[in-house]
XYZ file of C-alpha atoms in Angstrom:
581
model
C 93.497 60.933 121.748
C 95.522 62.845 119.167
C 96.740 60.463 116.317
C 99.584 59.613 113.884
C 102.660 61.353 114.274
C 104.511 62.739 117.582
C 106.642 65.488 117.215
C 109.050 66.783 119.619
C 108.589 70.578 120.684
C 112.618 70.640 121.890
C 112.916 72.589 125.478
C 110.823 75.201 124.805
C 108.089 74.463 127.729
C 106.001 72.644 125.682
C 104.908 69.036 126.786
C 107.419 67.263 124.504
C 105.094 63.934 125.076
C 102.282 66.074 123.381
C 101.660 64.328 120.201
C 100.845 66.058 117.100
C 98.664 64.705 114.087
C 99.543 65.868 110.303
C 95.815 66.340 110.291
C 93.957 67.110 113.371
C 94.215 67.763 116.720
C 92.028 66.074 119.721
C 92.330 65.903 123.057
C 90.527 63.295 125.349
C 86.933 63.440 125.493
C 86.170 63.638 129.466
C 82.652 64.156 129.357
C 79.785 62.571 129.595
C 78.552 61.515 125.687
C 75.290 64.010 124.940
C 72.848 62.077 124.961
C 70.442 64.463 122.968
C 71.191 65.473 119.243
C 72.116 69.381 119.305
C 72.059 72.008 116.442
C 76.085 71.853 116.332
C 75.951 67.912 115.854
C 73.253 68.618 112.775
C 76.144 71.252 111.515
C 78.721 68.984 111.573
C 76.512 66.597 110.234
C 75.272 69.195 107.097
C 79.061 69.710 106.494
C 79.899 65.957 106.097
C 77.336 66.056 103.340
C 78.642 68.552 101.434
C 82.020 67.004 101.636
C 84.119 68.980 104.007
C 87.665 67.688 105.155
C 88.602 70.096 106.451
C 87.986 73.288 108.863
C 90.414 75.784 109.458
C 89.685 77.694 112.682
C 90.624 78.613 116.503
C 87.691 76.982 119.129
C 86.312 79.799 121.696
C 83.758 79.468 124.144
C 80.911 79.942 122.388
C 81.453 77.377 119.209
C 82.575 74.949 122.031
C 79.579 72.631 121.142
C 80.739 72.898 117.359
C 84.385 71.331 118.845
C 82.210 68.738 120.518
C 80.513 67.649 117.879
C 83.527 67.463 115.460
C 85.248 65.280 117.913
C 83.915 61.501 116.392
C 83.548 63.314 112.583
C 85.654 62.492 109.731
C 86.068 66.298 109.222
C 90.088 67.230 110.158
C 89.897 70.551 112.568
C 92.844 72.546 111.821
C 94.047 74.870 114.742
C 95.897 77.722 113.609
C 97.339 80.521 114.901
C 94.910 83.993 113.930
C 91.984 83.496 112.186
C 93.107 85.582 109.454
C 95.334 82.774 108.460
C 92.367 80.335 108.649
C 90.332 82.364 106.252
C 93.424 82.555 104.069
C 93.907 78.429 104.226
C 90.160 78.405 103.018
C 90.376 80.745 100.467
C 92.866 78.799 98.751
C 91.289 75.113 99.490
C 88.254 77.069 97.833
C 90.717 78.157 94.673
C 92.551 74.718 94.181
C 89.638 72.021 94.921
C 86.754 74.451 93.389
C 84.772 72.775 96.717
C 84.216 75.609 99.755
C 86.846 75.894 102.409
C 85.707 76.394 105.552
C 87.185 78.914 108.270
C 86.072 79.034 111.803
C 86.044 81.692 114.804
C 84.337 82.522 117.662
C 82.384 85.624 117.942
C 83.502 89.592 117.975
C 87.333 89.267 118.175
C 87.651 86.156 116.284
C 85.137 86.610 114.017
C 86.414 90.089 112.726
C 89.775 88.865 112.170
C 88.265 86.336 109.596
C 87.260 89.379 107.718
C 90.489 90.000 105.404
C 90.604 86.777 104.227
C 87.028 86.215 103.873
C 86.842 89.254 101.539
C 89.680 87.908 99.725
C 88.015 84.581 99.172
C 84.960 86.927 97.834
C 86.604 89.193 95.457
C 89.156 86.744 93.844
C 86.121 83.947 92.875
C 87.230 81.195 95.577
C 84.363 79.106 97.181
C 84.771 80.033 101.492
C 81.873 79.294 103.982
C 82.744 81.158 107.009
C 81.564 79.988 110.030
C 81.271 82.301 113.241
C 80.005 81.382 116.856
C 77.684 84.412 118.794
C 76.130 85.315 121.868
C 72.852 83.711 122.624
C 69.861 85.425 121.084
C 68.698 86.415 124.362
C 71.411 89.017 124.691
C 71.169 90.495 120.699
C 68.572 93.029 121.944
C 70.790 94.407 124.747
C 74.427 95.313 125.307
C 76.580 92.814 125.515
C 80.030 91.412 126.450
C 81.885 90.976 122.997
C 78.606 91.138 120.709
C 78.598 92.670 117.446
C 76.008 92.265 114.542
C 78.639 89.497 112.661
C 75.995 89.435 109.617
C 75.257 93.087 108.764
C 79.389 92.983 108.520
C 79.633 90.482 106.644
C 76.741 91.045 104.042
C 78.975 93.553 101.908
C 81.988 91.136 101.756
C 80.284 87.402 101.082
C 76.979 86.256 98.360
C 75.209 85.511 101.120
C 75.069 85.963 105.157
C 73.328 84.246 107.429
C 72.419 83.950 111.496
C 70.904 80.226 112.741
C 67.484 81.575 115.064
C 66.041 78.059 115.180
C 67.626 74.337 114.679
C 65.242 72.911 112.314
C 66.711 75.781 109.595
C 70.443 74.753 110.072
C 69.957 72.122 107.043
C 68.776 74.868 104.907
C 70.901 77.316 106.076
C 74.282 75.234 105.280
C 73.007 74.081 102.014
C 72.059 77.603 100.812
C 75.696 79.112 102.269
C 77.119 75.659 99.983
C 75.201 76.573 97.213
C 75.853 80.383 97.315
C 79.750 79.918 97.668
C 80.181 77.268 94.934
C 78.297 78.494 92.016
C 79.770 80.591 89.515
C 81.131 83.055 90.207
C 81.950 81.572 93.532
C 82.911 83.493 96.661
C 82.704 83.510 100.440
C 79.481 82.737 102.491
C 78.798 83.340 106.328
C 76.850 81.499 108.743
C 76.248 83.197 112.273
C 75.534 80.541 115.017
C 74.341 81.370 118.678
C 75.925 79.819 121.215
C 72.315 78.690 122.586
C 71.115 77.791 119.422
C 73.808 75.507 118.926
C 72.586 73.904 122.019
C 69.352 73.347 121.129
C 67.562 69.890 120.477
C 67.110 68.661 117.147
C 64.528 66.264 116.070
C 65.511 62.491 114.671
C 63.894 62.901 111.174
C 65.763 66.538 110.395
C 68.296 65.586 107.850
C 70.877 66.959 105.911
C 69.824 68.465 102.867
C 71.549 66.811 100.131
C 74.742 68.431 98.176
C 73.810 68.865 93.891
C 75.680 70.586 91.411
C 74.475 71.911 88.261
C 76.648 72.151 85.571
C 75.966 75.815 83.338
C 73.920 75.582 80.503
C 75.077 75.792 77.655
C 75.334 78.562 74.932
C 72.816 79.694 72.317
C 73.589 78.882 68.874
C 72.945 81.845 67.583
C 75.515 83.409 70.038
C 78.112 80.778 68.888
C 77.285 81.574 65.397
C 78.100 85.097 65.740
C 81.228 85.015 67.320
C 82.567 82.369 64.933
C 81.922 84.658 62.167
C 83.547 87.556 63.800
C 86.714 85.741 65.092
C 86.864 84.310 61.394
C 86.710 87.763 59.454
C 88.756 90.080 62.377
C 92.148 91.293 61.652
C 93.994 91.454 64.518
C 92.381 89.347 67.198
C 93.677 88.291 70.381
C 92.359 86.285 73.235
C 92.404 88.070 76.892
C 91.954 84.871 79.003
C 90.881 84.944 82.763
C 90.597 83.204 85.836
C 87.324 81.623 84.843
C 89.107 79.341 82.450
C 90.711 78.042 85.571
C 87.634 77.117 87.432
C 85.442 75.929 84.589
C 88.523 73.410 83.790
C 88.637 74.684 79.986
C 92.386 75.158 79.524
C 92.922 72.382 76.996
C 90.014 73.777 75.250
C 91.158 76.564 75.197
C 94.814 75.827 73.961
C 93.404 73.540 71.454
C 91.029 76.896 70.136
C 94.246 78.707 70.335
C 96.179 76.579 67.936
C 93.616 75.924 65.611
C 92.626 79.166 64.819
C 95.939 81.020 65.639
C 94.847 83.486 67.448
C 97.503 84.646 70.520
C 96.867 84.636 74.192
C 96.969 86.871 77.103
C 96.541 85.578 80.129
C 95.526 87.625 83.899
C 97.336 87.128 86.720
C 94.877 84.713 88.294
C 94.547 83.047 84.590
C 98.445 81.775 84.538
C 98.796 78.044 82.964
C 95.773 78.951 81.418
C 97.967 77.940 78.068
C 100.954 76.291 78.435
C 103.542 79.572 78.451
C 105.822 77.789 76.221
C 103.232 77.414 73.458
C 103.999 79.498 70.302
C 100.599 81.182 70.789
C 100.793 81.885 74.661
C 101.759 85.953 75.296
C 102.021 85.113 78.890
C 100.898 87.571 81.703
C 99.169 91.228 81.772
C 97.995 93.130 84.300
C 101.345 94.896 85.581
C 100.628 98.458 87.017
C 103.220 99.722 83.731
C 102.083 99.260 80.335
C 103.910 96.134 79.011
C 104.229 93.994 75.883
C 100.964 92.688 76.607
C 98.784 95.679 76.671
C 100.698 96.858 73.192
C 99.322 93.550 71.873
C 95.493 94.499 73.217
C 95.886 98.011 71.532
C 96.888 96.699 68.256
C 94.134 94.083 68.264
C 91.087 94.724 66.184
C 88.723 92.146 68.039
C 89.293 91.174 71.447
C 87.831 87.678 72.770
C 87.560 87.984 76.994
C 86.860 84.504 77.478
C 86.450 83.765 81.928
C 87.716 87.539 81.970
C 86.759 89.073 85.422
C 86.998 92.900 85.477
C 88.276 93.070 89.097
C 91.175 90.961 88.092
C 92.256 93.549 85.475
C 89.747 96.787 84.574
C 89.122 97.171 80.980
C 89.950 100.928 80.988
C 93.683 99.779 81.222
C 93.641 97.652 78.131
C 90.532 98.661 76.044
C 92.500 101.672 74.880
C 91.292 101.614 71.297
C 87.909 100.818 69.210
C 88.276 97.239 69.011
C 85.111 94.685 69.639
C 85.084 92.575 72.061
C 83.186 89.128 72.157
C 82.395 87.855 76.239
C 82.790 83.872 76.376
C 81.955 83.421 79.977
C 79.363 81.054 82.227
C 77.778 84.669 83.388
C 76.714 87.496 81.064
C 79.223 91.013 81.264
C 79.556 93.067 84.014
C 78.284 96.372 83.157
C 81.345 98.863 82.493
C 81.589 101.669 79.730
C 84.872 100.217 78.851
C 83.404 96.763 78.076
C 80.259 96.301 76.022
C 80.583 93.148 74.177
C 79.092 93.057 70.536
C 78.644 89.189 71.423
C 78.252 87.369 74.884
C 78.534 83.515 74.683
C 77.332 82.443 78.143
C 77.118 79.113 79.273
C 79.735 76.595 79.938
C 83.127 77.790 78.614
C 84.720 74.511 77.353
C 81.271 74.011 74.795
C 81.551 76.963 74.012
C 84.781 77.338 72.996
C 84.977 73.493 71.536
C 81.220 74.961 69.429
C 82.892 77.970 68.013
C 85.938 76.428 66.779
C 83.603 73.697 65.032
C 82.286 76.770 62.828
C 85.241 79.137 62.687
C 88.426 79.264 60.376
C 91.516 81.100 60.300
C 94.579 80.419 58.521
C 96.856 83.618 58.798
C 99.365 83.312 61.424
C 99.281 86.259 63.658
C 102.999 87.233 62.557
C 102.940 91.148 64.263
C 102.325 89.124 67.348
C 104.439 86.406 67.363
C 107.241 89.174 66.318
C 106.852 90.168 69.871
C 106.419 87.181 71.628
C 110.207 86.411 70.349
C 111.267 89.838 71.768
C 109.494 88.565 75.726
C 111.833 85.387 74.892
C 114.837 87.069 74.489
C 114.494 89.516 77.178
C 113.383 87.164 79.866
C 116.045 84.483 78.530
C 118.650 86.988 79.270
C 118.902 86.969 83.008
C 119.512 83.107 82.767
C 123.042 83.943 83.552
C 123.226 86.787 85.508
C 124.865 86.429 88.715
C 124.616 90.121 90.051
C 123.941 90.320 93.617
C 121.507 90.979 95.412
C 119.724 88.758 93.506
C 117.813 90.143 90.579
C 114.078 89.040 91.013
C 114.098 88.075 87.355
C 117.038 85.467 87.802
C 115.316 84.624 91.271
C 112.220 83.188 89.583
C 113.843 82.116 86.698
C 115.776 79.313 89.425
C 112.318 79.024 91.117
C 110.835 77.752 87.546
C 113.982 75.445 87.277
C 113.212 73.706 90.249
C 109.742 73.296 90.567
C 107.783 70.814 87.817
C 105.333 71.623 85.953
C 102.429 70.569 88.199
C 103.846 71.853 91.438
C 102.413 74.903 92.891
C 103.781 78.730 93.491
C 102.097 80.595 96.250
C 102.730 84.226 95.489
C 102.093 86.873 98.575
C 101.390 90.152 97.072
C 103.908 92.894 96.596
C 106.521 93.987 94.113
C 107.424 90.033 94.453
C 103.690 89.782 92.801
C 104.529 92.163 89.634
C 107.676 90.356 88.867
C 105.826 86.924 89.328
C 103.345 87.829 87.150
C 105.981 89.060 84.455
C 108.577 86.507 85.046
C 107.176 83.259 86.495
C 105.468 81.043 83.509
C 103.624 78.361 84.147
C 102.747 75.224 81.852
C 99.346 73.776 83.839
C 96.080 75.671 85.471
C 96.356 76.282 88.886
C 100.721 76.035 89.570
C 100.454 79.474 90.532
C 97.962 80.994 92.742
C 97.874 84.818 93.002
C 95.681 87.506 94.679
C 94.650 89.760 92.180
C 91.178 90.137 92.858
C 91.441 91.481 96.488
C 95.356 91.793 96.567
C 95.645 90.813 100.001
C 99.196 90.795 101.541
C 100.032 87.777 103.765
C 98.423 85.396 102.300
C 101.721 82.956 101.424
C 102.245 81.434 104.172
C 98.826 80.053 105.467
C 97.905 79.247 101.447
C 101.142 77.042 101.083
C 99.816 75.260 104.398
C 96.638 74.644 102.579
C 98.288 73.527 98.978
C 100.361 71.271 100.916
C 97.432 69.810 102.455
C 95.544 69.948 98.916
C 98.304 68.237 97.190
C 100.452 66.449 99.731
C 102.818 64.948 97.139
C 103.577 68.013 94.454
C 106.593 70.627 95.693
C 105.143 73.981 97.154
C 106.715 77.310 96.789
C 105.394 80.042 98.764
C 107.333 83.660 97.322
C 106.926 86.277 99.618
C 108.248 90.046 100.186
C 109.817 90.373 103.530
C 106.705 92.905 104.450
C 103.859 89.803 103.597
C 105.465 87.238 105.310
C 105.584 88.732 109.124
C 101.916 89.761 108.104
C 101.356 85.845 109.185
C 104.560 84.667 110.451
C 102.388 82.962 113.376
C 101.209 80.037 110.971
C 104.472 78.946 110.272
C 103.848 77.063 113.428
C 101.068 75.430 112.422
C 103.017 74.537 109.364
C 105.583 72.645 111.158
C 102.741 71.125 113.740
C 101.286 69.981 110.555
C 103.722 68.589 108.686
C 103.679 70.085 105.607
C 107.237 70.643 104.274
C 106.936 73.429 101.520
C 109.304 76.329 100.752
C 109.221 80.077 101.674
C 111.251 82.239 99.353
C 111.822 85.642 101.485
C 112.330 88.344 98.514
C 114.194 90.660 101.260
C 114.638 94.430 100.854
C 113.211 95.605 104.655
C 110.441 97.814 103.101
C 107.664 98.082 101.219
C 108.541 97.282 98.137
C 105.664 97.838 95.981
C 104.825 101.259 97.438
C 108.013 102.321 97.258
C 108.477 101.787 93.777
C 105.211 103.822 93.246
C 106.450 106.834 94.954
C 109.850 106.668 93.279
C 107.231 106.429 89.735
C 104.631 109.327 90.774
C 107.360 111.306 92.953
C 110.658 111.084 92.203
C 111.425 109.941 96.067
C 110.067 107.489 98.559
C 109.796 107.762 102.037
C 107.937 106.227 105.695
C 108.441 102.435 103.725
C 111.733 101.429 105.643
C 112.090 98.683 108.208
C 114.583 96.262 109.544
C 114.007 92.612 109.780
C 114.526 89.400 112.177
C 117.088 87.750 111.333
C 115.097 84.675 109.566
C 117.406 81.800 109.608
C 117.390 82.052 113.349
C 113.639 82.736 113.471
C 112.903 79.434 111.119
C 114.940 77.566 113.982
C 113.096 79.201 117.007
C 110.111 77.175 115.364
C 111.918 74.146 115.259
C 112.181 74.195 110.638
C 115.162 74.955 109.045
C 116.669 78.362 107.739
C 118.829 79.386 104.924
C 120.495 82.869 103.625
C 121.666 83.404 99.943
C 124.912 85.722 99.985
C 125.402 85.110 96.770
C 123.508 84.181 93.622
C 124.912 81.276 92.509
C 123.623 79.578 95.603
C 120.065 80.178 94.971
C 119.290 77.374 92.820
C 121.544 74.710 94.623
C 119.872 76.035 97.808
C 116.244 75.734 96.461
C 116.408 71.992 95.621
C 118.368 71.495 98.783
C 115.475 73.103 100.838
C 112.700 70.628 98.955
C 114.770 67.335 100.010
C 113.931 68.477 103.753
C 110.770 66.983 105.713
C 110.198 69.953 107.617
C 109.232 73.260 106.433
C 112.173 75.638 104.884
C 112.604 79.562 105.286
C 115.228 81.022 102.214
C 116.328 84.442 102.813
C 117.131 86.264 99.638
C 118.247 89.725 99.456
C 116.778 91.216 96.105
C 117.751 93.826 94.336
C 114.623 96.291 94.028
C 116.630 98.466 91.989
C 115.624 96.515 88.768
C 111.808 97.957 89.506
C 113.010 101.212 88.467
C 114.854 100.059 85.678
C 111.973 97.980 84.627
C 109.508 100.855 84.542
C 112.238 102.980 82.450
C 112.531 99.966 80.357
C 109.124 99.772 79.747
C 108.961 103.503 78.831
C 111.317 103.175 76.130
C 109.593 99.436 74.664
C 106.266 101.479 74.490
C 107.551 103.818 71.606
C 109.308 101.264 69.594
C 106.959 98.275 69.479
């Protein structure tokens, strides 16, 4: 039977006796037990080994014998509403825990609709195994009802794709698709089951192969040696940090390198809280689609240290505008890119690294030029403390949002023009408080990642900021949401249209046009799924609003009409900074 918690579902033609668990749902087993070990009990078995809580998915006929065999394991089945969200809640398990989430479909339909978030999983360095069911291998030779070849689709989006053709592989299988998705740099994995396959006897002594993890090596000296000496003799140098300081946990090592060789900051979007923002050294966020104080920094510096820099996150032909040398402090070597050949690659684990260098190098100028500018961020972002303009100015907007959310809880941002002024305006003090797409980009991905943060960290506030455009993109798992339990915040930055692209236009064009829409009205749509609703109409509510919506024990929809004028301004603003700083 389902456990813990019942919820009512009101008059809505739901059974209102149906009982709901924060964590799983289960109805009563009917059948007979199996009496016979199958290939889906050794799956579920493989995936308690490598630690799984959780699977986010939709059952369909043919992973049925998967649903069986989950039904007595400690692994939580999530039902949600599209797969899409599923692959999203994965994804950002797989970006928080640095363990694989896991997303489930059945085949064709299903399947495909895992593919958005599966890519995004892939492309922004979060550990996803992907798990589809198929038609029997009798019917892959033939036309057939729903069948598509799930692995030549998913080969170009994951590390590593794989279809089950006999049971005694499935240990092998799973541990490769583990191994594949967590090792740096992670991504998504896919593993292909046939429905008869998953049927199929397996023998007593096949076991699960056990999970390892191997920590990178570590660095040659002779690399650490050489970039000591040139961060000790450069100029102007300046540290571009990226999202692999996140996952190899080297943030204190990295402030701590920071400070003692005062060298200033940058951090990419999916790098945020990478140094506390508030340090004197931190130059908080680039990667903007307008040139910004940030990239004036990167052309003024004379050595540039990329240390977990990704180049999808942030292409070096938008900062490396000048001569300057560039040292690569990374677990992998450089990608290859015209715009970025490193004089000196550290690889191996970043926190020795880093910790190594700093053993051997010495500065003791403080970068002055830099910190000139850092005081001019200050003031400009300090100025919209006050300003009660409405609509709400997204700069005010998320400077409430940072007033009510502590250090260690967690900002979900969908992506958008909500993303750009995130990225500008929303600083974070820890690794990991705010998650962004900037690897993929992949609108509507708030809403099912708050579900899984929640989850992740049941007892930290969650903030999901979304455009009005990203958050109908997956509307449907704010059911799921409130089936689960999880009482986190959606901030609706409301303009009806496409805010991004129409900014764009209005930058390359002069005009916009075919980004228009209207909206529900939300309030009443957070109500229709039995959470709670509220609508700013004027600015001064915002903030009383937000901490009234994280004292609720149900989820919370906040309407807030922004004013999407200030991207214009901002890009003319930015115009103007470029020739005097």
């Amino acid at each position: 039977m389902i456990e813990k918690q019942a919820i009512p579902y009101y008059n809505t033609g739901c059974n209102t006796n149906f009982n709901l668990s924060i964590y799983r749902q289960r109805s009563v087993h009917t059948m007979e037990q199996k009496k016979t070990r199958n290939t889906a009990d050794f799956l579920v078995e493989c995936l308690e080994e490598e630690g799984v809580h959780y699977i986010f998915g939709i059952p369909g006929e043919e992973n049925l014998a998967v649903m069986d065999a989950l039904e007595h394991s400690k692994i939580e089945f999530i039902t949600v509403r599209h797969e899409q969200g599923a692959a999203f809640m994965a994804d950002v398990y797989g970006r928080l825990t640095g363990k694989a989430g896991v997303c489930m479909a059945t085949l064709g339909p299903g399947a495909t609709n895992l593919i958005t978030g599966v890519a995004d999983a892939d492309c922004d360095g979060a550990p996803l195994v992907a798990i589809s069911g198929q038609v029997g291998t009798d019917k892959m030779h033939i036309t057939a009802h729903q069948y598509l070849d799930l692995r030549a689709m998913f080969e170009p989006i994951t590390r590593r794709a794989y279809t089950v053709v006999r049971p005694d592989t499935m240990a092998e299988i799973t541990r490769l698709a583990f191994k594949y998705a967590e090792r740096e740099k992670p991504g998504a994995t896919f593993i292909d089951l046939p429905v008869n396959i998953s049927k199929m006897p397996v023998a007593d002594d096949e076991k699960p192969l056990q999970h390892k993890s191997i920590l990178p090596e570590t660095a040659l000296e002779s690399q650490i040696e050489a970039a000591a000496s040139m961060i000790s003799y450069a100029k102007n140098p300046v540290i571009l940090a990226g999202s692999g300081v996140i996952r190899s946990k080297a943030a204190k090592q990295l402030t701590t390198f920071a400070e003692k060789l005062k060298l200033p900051v940058i951090n990419t979007m999916m790098a945020k809280g990478a140094i506390p923002f508030d340090n004197k050294y931190s130059m908080w966020t680039v990667g903007i689609p307008m040139d910004d104080y940030q990239t004036k920094m990167l052309e003024k510096a004379s050595l540039v240290i990329a240390v977990g820099y990704d180049i999808i996150e942030y292409a070096p032909a938008k900062w490396h505008l000048t001569n300057a040398d560039i040292i690569h402090i990374d677990t992998m070597p450089a990608d290859i890119n015209k715009n970025y050949q490193p004089e000196v690659e550290v690889v191996g684990n970043i926190p020795n690294s880093l910790e190594r260098i700093m053993a051997k190098a010495a500065r003791l100028a403080e970068p002055k030029q830099f910190l000139d500018i850092r005081q001019k961020m200050v003031d400009e972002h300090e100025s919209y403390a006050h300003d009660m303009a409405f609509p709400v100015k997204p700069q005010k907007a998320l400077i409430d949002c940072r007033r009510v959310m502590g250090k260690d809880d967690i900002v979900i941002s969908d992506v958008g023009a909500n993303k750009v002024w995130i990225a500008r305006h929303y600083n974070c003090y820890e690794p990991n408080t705010c998650l962004i797409s900037n690897g993929f980009a992949t609108m509507g991905i708030a809403v099912p990642g708050a579900i899984s943060a929640k989850l992740v960290h049941p007892d930290k506030k969650v903030l999901a900021i979304t455009g009005d455009a990203g958050f109908l993109m997956n509307v449907q798992e704010f059911e799921t949401a409130y089936r689960l339990g999880t009482n986190f915040v959606i901030l609706i930055f409301s303009d009806c249209s496409y805010g991004l692209i129409k900014w764009k236009q209005d930058m390359q064009y002069g005009h916009h046009q075919y980004v228009d829409f209207t909206n529900p009205d939300f309030v009443k749509l957070a109500e229709s799924f039995h959470a709670i609703g509220y609508r700013i109409t004027k600015t001064e509510d915002l903030l009383p609003t937000l901490k009234k919506a994280f004292q609720q024990n149900k989820p919370v929809i906040i309407d807030c009409p922004i004013d999407y004028d200030e991207n214009m301004k901002l890009t003319e603003h930015l115009e103007e900074l470029m020739k005097t700083l």
